[in-house]
JSON list of C-alpha atoms in Angstrom, two decimals:
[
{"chain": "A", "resi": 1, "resn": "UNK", "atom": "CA", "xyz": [0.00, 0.00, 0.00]},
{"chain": "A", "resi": 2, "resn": "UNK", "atom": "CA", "xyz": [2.80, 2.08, 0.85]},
{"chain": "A", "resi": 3, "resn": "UNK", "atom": "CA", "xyz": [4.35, 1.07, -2.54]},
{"chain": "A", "resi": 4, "resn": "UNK", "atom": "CA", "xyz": [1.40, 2.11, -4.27]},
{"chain": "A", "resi": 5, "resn": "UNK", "atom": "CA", "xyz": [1.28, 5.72, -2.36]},
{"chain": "A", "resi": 6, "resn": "UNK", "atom": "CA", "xyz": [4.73, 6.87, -3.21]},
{"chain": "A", "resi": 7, "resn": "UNK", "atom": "CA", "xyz": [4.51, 5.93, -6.91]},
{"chain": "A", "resi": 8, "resn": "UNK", "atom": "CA", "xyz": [1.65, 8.02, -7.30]},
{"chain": "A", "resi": 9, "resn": "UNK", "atom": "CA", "xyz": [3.60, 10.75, -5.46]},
{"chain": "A", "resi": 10, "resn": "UNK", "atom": "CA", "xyz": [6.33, 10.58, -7.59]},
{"chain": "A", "resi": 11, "resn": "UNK", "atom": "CA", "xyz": [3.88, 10.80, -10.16]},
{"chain": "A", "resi": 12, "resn": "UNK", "atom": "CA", "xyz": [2.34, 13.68, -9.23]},
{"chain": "A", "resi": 13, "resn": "UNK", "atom": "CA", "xyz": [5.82, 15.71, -9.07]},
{"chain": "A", "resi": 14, "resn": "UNK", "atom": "CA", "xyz": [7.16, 15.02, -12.03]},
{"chain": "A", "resi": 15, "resn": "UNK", "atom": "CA", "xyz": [4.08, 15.34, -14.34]},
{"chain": "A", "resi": 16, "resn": "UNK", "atom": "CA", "xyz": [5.64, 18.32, -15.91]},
{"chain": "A", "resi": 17, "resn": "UNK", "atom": "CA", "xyz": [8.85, 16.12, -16.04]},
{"chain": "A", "resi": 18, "resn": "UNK", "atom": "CA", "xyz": [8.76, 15.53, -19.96]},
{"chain": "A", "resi": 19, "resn": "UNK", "atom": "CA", "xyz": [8.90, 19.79, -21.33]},
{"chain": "A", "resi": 20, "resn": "UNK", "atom": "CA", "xyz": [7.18, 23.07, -20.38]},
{"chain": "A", "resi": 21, "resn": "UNK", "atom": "CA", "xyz": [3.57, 23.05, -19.17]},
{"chain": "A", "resi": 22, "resn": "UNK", "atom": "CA", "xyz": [1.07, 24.58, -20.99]},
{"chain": "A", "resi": 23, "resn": "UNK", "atom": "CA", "xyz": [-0.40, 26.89, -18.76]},
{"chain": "A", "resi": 24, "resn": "UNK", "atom": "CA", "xyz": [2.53, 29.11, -17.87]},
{"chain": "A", "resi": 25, "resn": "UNK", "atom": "CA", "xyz": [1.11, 32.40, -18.94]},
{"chain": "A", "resi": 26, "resn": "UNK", "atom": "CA", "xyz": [1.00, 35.57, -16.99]},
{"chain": "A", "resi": 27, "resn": "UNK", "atom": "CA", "xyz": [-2.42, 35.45, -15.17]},
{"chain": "A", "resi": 28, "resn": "UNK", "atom": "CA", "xyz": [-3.24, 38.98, -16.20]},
{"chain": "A", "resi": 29, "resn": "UNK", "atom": "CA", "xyz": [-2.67, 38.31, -19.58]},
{"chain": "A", "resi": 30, "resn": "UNK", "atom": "CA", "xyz": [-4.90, 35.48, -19.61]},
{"chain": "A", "resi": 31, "resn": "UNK", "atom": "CA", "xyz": [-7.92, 37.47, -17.74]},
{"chain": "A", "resi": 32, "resn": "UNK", "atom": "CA", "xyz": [-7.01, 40.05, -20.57]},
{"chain": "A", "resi": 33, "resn": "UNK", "atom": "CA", "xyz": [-7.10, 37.59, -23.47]},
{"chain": "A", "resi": 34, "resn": "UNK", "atom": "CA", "xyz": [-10.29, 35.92, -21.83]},
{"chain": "A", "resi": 35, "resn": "UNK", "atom": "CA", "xyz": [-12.31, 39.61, -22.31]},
{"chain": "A", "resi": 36, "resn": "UNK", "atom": "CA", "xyz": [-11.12, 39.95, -25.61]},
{"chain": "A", "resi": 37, "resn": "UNK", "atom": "CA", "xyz": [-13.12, 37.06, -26.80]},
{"chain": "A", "resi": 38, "resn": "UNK", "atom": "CA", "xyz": [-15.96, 37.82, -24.50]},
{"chain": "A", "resi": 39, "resn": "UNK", "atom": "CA", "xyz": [-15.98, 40.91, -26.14]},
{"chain": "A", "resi": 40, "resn": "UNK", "atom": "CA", "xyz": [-15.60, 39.59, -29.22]},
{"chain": "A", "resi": 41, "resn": "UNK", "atom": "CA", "xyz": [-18.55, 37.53, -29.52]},
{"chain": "A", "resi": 42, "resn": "UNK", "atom": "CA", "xyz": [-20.82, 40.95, -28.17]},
{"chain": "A", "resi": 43, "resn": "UNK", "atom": "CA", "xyz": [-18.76, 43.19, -31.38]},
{"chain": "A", "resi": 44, "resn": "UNK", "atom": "CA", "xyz": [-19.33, 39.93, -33.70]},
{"chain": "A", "resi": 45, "resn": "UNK", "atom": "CA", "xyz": [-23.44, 39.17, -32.62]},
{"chain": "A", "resi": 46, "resn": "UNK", "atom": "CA", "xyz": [-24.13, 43.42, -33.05]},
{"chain": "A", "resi": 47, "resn": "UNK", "atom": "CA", "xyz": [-22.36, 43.32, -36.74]},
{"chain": "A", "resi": 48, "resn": "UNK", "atom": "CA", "xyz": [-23.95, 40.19, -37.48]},
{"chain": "A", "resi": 49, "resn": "UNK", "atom": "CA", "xyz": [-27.09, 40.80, -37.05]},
{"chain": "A", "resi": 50, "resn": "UNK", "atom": "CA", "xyz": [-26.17, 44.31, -39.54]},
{"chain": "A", "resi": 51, "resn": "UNK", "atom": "CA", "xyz": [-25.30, 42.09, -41.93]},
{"chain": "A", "resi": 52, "resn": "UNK", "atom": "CA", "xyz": [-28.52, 39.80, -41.72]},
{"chain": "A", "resi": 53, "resn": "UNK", "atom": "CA", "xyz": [-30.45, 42.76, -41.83]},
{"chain": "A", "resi": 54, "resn": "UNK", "atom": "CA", "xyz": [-28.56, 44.34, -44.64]},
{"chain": "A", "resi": 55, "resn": "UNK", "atom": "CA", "xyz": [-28.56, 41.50, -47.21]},
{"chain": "A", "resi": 56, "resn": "UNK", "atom": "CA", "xyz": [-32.07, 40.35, -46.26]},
{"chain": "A", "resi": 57, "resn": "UNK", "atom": "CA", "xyz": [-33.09, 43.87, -47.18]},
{"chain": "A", "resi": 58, "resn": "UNK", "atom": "CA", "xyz": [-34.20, 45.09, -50.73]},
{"chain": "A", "resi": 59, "resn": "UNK", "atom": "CA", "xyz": [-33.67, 48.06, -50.26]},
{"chain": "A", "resi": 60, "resn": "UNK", "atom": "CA", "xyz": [-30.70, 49.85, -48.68]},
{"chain": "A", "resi": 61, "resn": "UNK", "atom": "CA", "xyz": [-28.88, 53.38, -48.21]},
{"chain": "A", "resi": 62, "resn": "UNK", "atom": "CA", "xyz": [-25.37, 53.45, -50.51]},
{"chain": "A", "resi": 63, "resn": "UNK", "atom": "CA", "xyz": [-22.62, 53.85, -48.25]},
{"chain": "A", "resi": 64, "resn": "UNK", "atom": "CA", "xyz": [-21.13, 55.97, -51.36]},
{"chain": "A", "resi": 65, "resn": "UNK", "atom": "CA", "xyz": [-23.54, 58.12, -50.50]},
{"chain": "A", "resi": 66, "resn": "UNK", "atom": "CA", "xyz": [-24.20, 58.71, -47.11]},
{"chain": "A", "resi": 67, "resn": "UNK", "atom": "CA", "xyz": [-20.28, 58.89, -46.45]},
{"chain": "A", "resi": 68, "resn": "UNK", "atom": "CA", "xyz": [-18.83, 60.94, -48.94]},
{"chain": "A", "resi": 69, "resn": "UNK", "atom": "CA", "xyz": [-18.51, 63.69, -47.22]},
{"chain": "A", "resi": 70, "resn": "UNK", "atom": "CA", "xyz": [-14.99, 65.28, -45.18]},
{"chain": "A", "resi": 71, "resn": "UNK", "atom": "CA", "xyz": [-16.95, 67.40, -42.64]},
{"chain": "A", "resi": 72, "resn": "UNK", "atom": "CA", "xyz": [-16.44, 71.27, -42.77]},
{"chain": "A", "resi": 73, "resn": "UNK", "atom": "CA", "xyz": [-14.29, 70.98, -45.78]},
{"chain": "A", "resi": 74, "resn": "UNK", "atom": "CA", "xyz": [-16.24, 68.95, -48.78]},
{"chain": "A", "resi": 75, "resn": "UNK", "atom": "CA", "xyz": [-19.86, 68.37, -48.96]},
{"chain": "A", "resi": 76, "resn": "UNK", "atom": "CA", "xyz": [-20.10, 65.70, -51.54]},
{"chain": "A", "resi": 77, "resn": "UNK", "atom": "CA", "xyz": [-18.07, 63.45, -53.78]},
{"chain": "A", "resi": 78, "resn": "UNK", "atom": "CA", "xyz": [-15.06, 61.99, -51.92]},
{"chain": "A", "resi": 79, "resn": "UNK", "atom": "CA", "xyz": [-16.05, 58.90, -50.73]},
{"chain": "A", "resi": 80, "resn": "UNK", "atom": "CA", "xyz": [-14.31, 56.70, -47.85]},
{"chain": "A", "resi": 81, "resn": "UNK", "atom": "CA", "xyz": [-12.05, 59.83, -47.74]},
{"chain": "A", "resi": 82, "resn": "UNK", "atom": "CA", "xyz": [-12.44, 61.14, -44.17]},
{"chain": "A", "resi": 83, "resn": "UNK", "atom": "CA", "xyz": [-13.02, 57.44, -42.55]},
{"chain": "A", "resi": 84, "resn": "UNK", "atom": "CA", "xyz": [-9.84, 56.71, -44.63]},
{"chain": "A", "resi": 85, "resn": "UNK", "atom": "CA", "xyz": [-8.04, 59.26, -42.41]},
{"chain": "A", "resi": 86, "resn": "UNK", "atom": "CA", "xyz": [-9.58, 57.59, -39.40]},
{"chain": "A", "resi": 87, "resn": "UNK", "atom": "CA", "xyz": [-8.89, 54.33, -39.77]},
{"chain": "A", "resi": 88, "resn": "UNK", "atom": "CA", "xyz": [-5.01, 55.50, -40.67]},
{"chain": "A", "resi": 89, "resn": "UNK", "atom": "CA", "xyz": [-4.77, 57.40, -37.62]},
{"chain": "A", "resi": 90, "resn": "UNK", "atom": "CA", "xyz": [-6.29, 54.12, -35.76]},
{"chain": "A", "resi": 91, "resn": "UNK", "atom": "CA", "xyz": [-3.26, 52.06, -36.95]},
{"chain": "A", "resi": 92, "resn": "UNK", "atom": "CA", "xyz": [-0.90, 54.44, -36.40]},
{"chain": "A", "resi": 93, "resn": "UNK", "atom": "CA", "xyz": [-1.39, 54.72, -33.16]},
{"chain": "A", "resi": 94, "resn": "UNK", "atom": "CA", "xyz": [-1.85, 51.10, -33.02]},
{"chain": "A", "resi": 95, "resn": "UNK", "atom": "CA", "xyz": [1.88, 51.04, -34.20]},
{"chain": "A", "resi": 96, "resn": "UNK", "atom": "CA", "xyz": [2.94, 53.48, -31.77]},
{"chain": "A", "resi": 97, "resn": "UNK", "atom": "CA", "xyz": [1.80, 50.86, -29.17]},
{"chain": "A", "resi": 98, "resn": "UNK", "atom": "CA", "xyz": [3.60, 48.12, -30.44]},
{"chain": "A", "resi": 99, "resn": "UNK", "atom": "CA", "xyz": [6.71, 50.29, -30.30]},
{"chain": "A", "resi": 100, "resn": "UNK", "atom": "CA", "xyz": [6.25, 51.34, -26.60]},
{"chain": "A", "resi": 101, "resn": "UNK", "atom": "CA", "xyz": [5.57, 47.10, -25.61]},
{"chain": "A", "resi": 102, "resn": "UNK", "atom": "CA", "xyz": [9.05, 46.60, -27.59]},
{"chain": "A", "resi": 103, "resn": "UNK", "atom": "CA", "xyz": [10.52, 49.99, -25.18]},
{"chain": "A", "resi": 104, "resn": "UNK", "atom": "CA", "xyz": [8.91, 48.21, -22.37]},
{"chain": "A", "resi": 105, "resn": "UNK", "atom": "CA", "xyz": [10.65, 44.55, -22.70]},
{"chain": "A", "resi": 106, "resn": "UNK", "atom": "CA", "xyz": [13.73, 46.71, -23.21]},
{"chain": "A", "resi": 107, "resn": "UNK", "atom": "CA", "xyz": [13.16, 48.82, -19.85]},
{"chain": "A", "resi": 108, "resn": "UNK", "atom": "CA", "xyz": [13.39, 52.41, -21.30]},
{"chain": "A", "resi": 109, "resn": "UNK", "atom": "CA", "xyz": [10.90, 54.26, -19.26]},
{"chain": "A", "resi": 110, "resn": "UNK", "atom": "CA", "xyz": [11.84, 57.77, -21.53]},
{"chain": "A", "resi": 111, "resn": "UNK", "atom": "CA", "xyz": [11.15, 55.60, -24.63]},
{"chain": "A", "resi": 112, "resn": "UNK", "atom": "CA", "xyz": [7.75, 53.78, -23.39]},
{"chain": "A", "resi": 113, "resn": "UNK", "atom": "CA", "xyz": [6.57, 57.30, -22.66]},
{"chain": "A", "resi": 114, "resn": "UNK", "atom": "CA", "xyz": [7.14, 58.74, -25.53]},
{"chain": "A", "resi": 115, "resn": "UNK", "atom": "CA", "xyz": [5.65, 56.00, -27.77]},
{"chain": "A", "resi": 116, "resn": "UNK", "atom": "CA", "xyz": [2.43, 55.97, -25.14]},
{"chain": "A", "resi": 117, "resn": "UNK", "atom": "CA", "xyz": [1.83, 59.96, -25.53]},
{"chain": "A", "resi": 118, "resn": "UNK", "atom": "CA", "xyz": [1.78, 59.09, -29.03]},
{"chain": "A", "resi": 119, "resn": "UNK", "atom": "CA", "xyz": [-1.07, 56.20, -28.91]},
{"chain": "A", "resi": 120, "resn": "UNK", "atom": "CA", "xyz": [-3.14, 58.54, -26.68]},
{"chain": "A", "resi": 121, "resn": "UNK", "atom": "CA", "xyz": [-2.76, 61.40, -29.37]},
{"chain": "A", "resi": 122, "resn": "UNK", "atom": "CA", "xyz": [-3.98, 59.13, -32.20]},
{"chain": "A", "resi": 123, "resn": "UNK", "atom": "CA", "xyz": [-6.94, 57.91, -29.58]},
{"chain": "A", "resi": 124, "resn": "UNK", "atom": "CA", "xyz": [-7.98, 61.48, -29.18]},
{"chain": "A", "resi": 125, "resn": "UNK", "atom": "CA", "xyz": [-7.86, 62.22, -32.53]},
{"chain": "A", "resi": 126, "resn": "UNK", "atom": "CA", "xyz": [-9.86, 59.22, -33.61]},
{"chain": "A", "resi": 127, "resn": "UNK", "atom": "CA", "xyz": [-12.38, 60.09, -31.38]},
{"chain": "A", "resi": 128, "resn": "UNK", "atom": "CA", "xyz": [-12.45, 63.70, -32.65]},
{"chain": "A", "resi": 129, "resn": "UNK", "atom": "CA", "xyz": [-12.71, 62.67, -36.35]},
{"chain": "A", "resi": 130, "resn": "UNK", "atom": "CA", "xyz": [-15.69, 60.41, -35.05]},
{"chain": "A", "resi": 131, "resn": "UNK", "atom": "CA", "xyz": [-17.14, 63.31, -33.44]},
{"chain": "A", "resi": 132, "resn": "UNK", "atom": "CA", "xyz": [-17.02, 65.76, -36.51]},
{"chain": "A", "resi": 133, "resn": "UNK", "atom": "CA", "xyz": [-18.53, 62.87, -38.52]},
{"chain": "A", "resi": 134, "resn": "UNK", "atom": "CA", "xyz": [-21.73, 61.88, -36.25]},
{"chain": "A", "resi": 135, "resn": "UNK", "atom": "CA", "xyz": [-22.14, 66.02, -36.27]},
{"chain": "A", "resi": 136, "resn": "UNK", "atom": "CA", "xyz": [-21.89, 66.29, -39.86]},
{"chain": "A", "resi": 137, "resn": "UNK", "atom": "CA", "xyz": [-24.15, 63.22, -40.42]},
{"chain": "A", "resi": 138, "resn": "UNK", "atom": "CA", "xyz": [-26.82, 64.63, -37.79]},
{"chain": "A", "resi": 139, "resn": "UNK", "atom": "CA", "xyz": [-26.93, 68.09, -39.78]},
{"chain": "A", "resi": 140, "resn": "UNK", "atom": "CA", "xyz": [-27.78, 66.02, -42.87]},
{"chain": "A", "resi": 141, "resn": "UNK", "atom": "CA", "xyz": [-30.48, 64.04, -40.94]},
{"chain": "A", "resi": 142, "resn": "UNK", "atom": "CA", "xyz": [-29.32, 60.54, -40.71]},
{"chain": "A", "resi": 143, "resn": "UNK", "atom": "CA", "xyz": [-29.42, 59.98, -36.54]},
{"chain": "A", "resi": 144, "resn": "UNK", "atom": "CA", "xyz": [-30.68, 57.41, -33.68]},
{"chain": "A", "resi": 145, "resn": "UNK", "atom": "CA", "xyz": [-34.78, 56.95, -34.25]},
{"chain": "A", "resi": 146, "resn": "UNK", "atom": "CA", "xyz": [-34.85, 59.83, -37.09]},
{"chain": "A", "resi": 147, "resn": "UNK", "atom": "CA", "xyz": [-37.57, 59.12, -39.70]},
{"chain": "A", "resi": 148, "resn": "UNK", "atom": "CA", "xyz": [-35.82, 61.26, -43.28]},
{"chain": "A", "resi": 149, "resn": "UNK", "atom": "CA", "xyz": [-37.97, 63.08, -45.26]},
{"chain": "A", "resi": 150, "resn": "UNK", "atom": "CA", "xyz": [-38.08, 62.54, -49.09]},
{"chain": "A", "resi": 151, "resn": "UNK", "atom": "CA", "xyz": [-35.65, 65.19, -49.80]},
{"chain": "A", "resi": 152, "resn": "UNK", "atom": "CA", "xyz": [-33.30, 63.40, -47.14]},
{"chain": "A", "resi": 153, "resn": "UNK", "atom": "CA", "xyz": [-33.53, 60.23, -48.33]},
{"chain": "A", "resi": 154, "resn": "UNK", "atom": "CA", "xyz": [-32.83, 60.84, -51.99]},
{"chain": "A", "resi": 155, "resn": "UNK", "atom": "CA", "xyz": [-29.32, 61.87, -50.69]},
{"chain": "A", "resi": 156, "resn": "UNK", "atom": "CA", "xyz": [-28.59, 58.18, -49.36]},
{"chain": "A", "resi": 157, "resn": "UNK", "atom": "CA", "xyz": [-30.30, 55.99, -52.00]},
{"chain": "A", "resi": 158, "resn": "UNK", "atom": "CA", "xyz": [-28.93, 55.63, -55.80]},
{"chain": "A", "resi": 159, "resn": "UNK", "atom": "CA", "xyz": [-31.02, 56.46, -58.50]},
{"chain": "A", "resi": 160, "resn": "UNK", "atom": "CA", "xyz": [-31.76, 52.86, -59.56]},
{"chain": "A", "resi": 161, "resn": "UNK", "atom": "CA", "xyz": [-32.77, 52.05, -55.86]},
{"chain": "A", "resi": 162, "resn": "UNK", "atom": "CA", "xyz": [-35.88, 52.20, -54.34]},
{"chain": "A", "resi": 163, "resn": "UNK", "atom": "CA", "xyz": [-35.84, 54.71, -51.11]},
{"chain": "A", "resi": 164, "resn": "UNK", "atom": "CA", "xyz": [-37.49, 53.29, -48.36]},
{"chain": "A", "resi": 165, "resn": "UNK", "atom": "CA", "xyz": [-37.31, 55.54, -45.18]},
{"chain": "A", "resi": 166, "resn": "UNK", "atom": "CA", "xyz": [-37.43, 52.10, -42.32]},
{"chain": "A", "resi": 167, "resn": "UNK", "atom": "CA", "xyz": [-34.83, 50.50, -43.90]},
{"chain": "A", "resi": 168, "resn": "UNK", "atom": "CA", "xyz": [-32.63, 54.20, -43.40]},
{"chain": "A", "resi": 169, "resn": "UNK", "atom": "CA", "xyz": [-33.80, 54.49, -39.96]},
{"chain": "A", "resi": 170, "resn": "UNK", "atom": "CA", "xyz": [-32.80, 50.65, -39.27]},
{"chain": "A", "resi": 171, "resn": "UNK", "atom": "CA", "xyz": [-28.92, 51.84, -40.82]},
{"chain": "A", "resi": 172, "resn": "UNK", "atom": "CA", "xyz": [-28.94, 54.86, -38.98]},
{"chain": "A", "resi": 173, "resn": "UNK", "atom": "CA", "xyz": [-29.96, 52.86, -35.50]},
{"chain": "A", "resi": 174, "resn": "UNK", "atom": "CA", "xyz": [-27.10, 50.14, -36.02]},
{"chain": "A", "resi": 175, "resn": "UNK", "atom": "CA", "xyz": [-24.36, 52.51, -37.68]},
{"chain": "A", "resi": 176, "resn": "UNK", "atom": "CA", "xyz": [-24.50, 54.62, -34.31]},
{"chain": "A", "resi": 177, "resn": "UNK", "atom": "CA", "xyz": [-24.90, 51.97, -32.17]},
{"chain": "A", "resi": 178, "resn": "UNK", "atom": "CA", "xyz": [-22.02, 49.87, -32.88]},
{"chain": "A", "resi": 179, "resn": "UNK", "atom": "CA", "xyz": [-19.64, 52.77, -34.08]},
{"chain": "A", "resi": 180, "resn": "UNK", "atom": "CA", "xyz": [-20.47, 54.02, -30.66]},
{"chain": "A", "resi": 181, "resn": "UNK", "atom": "CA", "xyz": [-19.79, 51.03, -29.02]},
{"chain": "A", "resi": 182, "resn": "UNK", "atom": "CA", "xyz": [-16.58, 50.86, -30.60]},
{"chain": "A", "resi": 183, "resn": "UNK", "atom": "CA", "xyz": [-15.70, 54.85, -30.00]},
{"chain": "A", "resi": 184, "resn": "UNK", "atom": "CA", "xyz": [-16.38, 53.68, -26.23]},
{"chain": "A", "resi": 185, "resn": "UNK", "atom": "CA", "xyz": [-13.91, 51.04, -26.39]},
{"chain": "A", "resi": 186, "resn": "UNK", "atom": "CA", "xyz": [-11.59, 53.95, -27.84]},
{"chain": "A", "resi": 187, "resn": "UNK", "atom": "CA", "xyz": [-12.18, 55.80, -25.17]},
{"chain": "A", "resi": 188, "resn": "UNK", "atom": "CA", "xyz": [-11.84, 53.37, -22.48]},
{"chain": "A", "resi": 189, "resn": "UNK", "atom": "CA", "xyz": [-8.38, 52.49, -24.29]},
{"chain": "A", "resi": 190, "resn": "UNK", "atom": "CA", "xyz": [-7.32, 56.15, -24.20]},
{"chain": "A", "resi": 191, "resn": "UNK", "atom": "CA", "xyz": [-8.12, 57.05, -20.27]},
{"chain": "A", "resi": 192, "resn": "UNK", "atom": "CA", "xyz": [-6.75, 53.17, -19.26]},
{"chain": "A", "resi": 193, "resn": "UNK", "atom": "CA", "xyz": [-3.21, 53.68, -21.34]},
{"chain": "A", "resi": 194, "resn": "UNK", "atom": "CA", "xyz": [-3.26, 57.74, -19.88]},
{"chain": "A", "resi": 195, "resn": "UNK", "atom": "CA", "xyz": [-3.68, 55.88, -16.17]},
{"chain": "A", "resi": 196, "resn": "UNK", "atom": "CA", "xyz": [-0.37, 53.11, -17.30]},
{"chain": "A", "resi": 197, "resn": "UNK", "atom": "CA", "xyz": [1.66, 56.22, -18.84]},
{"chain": "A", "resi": 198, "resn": "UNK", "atom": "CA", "xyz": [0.94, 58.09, -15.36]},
{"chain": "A", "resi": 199, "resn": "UNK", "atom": "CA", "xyz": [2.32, 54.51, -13.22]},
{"chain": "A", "resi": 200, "resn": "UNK", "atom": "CA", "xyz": [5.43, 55.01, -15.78]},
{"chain": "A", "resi": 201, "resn": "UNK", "atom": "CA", "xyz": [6.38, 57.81, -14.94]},
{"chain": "A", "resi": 202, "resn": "UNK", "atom": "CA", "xyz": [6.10, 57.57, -11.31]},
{"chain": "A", "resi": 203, "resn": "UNK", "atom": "CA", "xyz": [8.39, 54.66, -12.12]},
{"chain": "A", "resi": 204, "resn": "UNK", "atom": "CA", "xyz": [5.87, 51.75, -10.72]},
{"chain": "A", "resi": 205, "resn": "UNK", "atom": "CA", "xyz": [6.96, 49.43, -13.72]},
{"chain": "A", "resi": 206, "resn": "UNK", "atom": "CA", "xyz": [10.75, 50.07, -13.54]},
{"chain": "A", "resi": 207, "resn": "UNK", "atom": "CA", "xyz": [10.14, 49.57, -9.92]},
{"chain": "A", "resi": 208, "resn": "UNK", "atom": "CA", "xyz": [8.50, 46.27, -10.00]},
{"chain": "A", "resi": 209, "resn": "UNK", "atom": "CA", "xyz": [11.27, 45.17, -12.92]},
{"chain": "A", "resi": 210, "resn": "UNK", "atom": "CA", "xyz": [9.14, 44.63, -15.62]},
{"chain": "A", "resi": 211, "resn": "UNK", "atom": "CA", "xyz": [6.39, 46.40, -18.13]},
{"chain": "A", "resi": 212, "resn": "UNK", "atom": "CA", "xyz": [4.48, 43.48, -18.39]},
{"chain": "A", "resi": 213, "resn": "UNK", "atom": "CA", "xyz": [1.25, 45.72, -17.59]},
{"chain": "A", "resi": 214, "resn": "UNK", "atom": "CA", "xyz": [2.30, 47.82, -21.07]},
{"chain": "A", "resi": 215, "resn": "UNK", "atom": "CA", "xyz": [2.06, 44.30, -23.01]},
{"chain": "A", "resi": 216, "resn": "UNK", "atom": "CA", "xyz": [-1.40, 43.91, -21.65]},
{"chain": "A", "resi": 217, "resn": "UNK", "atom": "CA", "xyz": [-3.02, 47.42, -22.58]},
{"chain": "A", "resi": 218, "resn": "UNK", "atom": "CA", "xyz": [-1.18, 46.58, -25.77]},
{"chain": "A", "resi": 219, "resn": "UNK", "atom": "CA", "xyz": [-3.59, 43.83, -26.67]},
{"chain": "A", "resi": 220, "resn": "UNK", "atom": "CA", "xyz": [-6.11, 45.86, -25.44]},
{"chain": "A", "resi": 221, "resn": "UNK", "atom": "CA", "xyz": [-5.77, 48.74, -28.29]},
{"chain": "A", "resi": 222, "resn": "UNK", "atom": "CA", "xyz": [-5.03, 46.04, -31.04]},
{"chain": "A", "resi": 223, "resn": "UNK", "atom": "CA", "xyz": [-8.09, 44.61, -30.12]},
{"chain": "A", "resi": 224, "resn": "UNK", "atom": "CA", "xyz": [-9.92, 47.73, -30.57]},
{"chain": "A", "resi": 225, "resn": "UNK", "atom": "CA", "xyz": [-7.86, 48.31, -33.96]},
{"chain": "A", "resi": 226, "resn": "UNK", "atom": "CA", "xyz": [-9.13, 44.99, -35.22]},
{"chain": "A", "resi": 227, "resn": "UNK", "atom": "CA", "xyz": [-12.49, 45.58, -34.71]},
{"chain": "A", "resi": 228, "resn": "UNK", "atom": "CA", "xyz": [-12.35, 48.55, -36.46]},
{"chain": "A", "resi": 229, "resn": "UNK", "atom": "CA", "xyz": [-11.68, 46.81, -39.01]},
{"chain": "A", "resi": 230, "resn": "UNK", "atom": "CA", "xyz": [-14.35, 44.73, -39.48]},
{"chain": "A", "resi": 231, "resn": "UNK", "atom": "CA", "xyz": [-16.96, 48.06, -38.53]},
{"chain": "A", "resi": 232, "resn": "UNK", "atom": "CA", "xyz": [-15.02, 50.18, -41.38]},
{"chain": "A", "resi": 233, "resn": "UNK", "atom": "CA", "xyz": [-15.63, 47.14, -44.13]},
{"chain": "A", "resi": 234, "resn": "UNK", "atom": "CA", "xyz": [-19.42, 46.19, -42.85]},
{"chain": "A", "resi": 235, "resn": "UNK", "atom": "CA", "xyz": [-20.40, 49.96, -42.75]},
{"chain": "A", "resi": 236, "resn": "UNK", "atom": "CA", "xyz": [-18.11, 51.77, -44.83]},
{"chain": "A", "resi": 237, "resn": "UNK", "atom": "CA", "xyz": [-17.65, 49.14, -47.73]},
{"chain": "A", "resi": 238, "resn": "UNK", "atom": "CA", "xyz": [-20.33, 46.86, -48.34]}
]
């Protein structure tokens, strides 16, 4: 019996014997990596159903149309322009926060710093171009519950396309909803990475000896940036 004991013991020690175990992973970064596909499956169920709606549809606004505008400078005719610029800026700054992870497994506070300033300028400026583009599209009346009149909804519908008012409201209701959604991840990204820039410089990373923390905000804003994505080509493209 005693025999018997000690072998499963032994067993029990040396399990791991044989190469690495699979579950050594940081257990932040796997709480982070488990909301990311949490989240994921609430960003893919809202752009899902857009896309059941939109194709089951017979009629339905041209994205040509309804975003061809760069607010306060061009009225009409340049298409995919201004989101263009927004989506650019996204993945810039979604470059700048590779570069400050890199900074980070390299310990230069100055250098993690700099690149984090960066990513929270491009996530203020995204927000800002999002901003100027839900004002713009509320002056031309495409908005959360609005009904267009005729004259409105000849501006969003092709000439060959029958203009059906609930089917504009129904883009309108889903276009804000999940472009807000995402704008609030943005923005959650943007006050989170200010709050991680603020422990760097007070030196709580370099303290602890390692930037591990930066590594898991990163996946954070790449997240976001991927999503965006996926809005930009349901919305913006299709």
């Amino acid at each position: 019996m005693s025999t018997t004991a000690s072998k499963i013991d032994e067993v029990k020690t040396t399990a791991w014997a044989g190469g690495r175990s699979p579950f050594s992973v940081e257990y932040g970064k796997m709480m982070m990596w488990f909301f990311l596909l949490s989240d994921a499956f609430t960003f893919s169920s809202l752009l899902i159903s857009y896309g059941a709606l939109r194709f089951s549809s017979p009629s339905w606004p041209a994205p040509d149309l309804v975003f061809q505008s760069v607010p306060f400078l061009v009225e009409h005719g340049q298409p995919l322009v201004f989101v263009g610029i927004m989506t650019f800026i996204l993945i810039m700054s979604s470059v700048t926060m590779v570069l400050a992870v890199e900074a980070g497994h390299r310990n230069s506070k100055k250098e993690v710093v700099s690149w984090m300033i960066l990513t929270i300028i491009g996530g203020f400026m995204f927000l800002g171009c999002q901003a100027l583009e839900w004002t713009h599209l509320h002056s031309e009346g495409f908005w959360w519950g609005h009904i267009p009149n005729s004259e409105e909804l000849k501006e969003f519908f092709h000439k060959d396309t029958p203009v059906n008012a609930a089917y504009t409201q129904q883009f309108a209701n889903l276009f804000f909803t999940i472009t807000g959604f995402h704008g609030f991840h943005v923005f959650s990204g943007v006050v989170i990475n200010i709050v991680i820039t603020i422990n760097v410089l007070l030196g709580t990373y370099q303290k602890r000896g390692s930037y591990l923390m930066i590594e898991k905000v990163g996946l954070y804003w790449h997240f976001v940036d991927l999503v965006w994505v996926f809005v930009f080509t349901f919305f913006y493209l299709v």
